[in-house]
Each structure stands twice: as C-alpha cells, then as structure tokens.
Amino acid sequence: MTSGRQAEGAGPGPDPARDPDPDPDPDPASARLPSRVARLLSALFYGTCSFLIVLVNKALLTAYRFPSPIFLGIGQMAATIIILYVSKLNKIIHFPDFDKKIPVKLFPLPLLYIGNHISGLSSTSKLSLPMFTVLRKFTIPLTLLLETIILGKQYSLNIIASVFTIILGAFIAAGSDLAFNLEGYIFVFLNDIFTAANGVYTKQKMDPKELGKYGVLFYNACFMIIPTLIISVSTGDLQQATEFNEWKNVLFIIQFLLSCFLGFLLMYSTVLCSYYNSALTTAVVGAIKNVSIAYIGMLVGGDYIFSVLNFVGLNICMAGGLRYSFLTLSGHLKPKQPVDEENIPLDLKS
C-alpha cells in the first residue's frame, strides 16, 4: 500500500502492466475540473444564502417590526456554534481543540465579525431594500483596496474601471434617494468596511494546517457571542426582544429560527467562497445577488420611492456589477494559490 502511494506521488507515468489502457492525457481539463466545479458551486451557494437571508431579515425587522437586530445576531452565532460543535462530535467535520494560541491566530477576525453582524442587521432595518443593496456595493472597491494592501494582489485596468462604474451608479442612486436616512447610511457604510476587512482577513487566516474553515467559523462565534450578549443587555436590545409581542406567533418563530439557520449558512458559504476563490470574488457574487434583490424590492418590497436619477443610478451600478462579473468569469481574476484538495468538503467533491 505504501509503495503504491509513493509511486503515485512520484508520478513517473502509468504502468502498462497494471493499466493496459492508460489515459493518454490525464492532466489537462479533467484535472482542473474539480477545482473549477468547487469554485462555481461555492459561489452559487454563497449567492443563494446571501439572497435568502436578506429577504428573511427584512421580513423580521420591518414586516414584523422585530426591534432587536443584535439579539437576532446572537441567535445566528448560537446556531453556528451548535451546528459546528455537534458536527465535530459526530466526526462529520474537524477543527482543532481550543488552546491559548487560537485568539492570537484569529485576531482581528472576532472584532470584524461582530461589527459586520451588528452593522448589517441594523442597516437592513433602516433603508429601503434597493437602496441597501446599492450602498452595499461599496464593499467591492474596499475589498479590492484591502486585498492590494494586505495580500499584495494586483488587478487589471478593466477590473478597476468596472469598480468605478459600480461606484458611479451607487453615488447617483444614493444622491437622489428620497428616503434619505443618515443613520442607515452610516450603518451600511460601516457594514461595507467590516465586510471587506472580514473577507480579506478570513482568506488570510484559513490555513488548513492551522484553524481551517470550520475552526475560523466556530471560534469566531464562540469568542464573540458573550460580548455581543453584553452589548445587547446594555443597550436594551435584549429587553426589547424578550418583551416583543410576537413570540406566540408560530410564523414569526419559524422565520426567526430560519434566519438563525441562514445566518450559519451565510457565514459558512462566505468562508467557502473565499476559500475556493478570493475575497474579491465573494464581493462580486454579492453584487450579482444584489441585482436580483434590488429589482424584486422595486416590485414587491413596498418601500421603494421612485425617482429618475435613483433608477438610472441603480441600473448603472448593476451594469458595472455584471461587467465586473463577466471579467471575473472570463479569467481576469484567477486564484494564485492552489486549493488543498484534501480539505474539500464532501458536498463539493465531484
């Protein structure tokens, strides 16, 4: 068995005696296919989860008028901890046990994690759905900037031009927003900063020889659930949650639990997409998702106030996002680091 593995690792070529009809070209497309499939599936998985959780959170925070976005974030962290820990106990996944070096390995991810959670949930409740999705596109240039500074990546002029198109459309749309909400704008821009920084640092920290994907998710949630609970208590967020009068409503409870589960899936899919692609590609997928959300919000959201400039800005912003996505798919962005095939989740292996 050992000699067989050594021969396979050395790769001198097929043995005619053992394989009378070897594949004459075992390497090119077939060898690259699994990683391409993994990149595509991880991006689709992230886009779907991101799409669904925005709709569910919007229903909770506006339709039901749930007053406690921080408490909702705590529920999502608790769901993440429970699901990952039970999976580890049942040996479905693996991540290292706790030791004193883990906080150092994770920093500053826990701080970015909680900032991303709180600012994202708060901004969702204070802005119309189309306006929220437009302003979230500022995550893309921030991610590009941080990847250039922190990871040393470089991007083509076509990519940069597409980013500026997105920003131009966002400025036009935001400048004509008839439902201007300063507090909502502040929260969504903070959310952009936290999301970009979290994506870049997550990509940097996901060494499978260290914490790996699941370790990053689990220990992030563990370290931040208590501080987040303290913030919730001190701000009155927890009291408002406990006094909320819809806890006897079965539909509300189902949507609350669904949001908690989708919160876990969103965190997992974000890490997965960044792992197989890049933080910038994850931001691009988010922009594609926002195209669908914005137009749906115009038709069924009920809180979109029409103006010509706003509508034109939305379309410019989305056109830039689609061009950006086309450039990504056509090969302008390629991962520079090989994927650790041994660490591919079972659901993405082909």
XYZ file of N, CA, C and O in Angstrom, residues 11 13-14 19 22-34:
68
model
N 4.750 10.063 -9.463
C 4.156 10.365 -10.769
C 5.064 10.093 -11.951
O 5.192 10.921 -12.845
N 4.587 8.034 -14.339
C 3.809 7.676 -15.533
C 3.055 6.394 -15.287
O 3.283 5.695 -14.302
N 2.114 6.046 -16.132
C 1.319 4.833 -15.951
C 2.145 3.574 -16.157
O 3.101 3.556 -16.924
N -1.999 -1.134 -15.874
C -3.042 -0.342 -16.524
C -2.851 -0.445 -18.034
O -2.192 0.383 -18.659
N -4.035 3.062 -20.331
C -3.968 4.278 -19.535
C -4.532 5.465 -20.297
O -4.571 5.490 -21.515
N -4.975 6.458 -19.518
C -5.476 7.690 -20.123
C -4.304 8.429 -20.736
O -3.355 8.787 -20.054
N -4.317 8.679 -22.046
C -3.169 9.302 -22.681
C -2.977 10.754 -22.276
O -1.917 11.301 -22.450
N -4.021 11.377 -21.709
C -3.893 12.790 -21.329
C -4.615 13.011 -20.010
O -5.691 13.596 -19.960
N -4.053 12.507 -18.911
C -4.774 12.524 -17.651
C -4.806 13.885 -16.987
O -5.524 14.078 -16.032
N -4.044 14.854 -17.481
C -3.877 16.075 -16.693
C -4.785 17.230 -17.049
O -5.441 17.755 -16.192
N -4.877 17.655 -18.334
C -5.385 18.984 -18.611
C -6.750 19.323 -18.040
O -6.850 19.786 -16.938
N -7.825 19.136 -18.817
C -9.126 19.632 -18.383
C -9.670 18.841 -17.211
O -10.227 19.399 -16.289
N -9.493 17.507 -17.250
C -10.073 16.673 -16.202
C -9.464 16.969 -14.849
O -10.136 16.885 -13.832
N -8.162 17.292 -14.824
C -7.516 17.570 -13.545
C -7.953 18.907 -12.983
O -7.964 19.108 -11.786
N -8.314 19.845 -13.880
C -8.712 21.160 -13.399
C -10.199 21.229 -13.080
O -10.643 22.134 -12.387
N -10.979 20.273 -13.593
C -12.424 20.343 -13.460
C -12.923 20.369 -12.019
O -13.771 21.192 -11.684
N -12.431 19.494 -11.118
C -12.970 19.524 -9.757
C -12.829 20.881 -9.080
O -13.761 21.356 -8.449
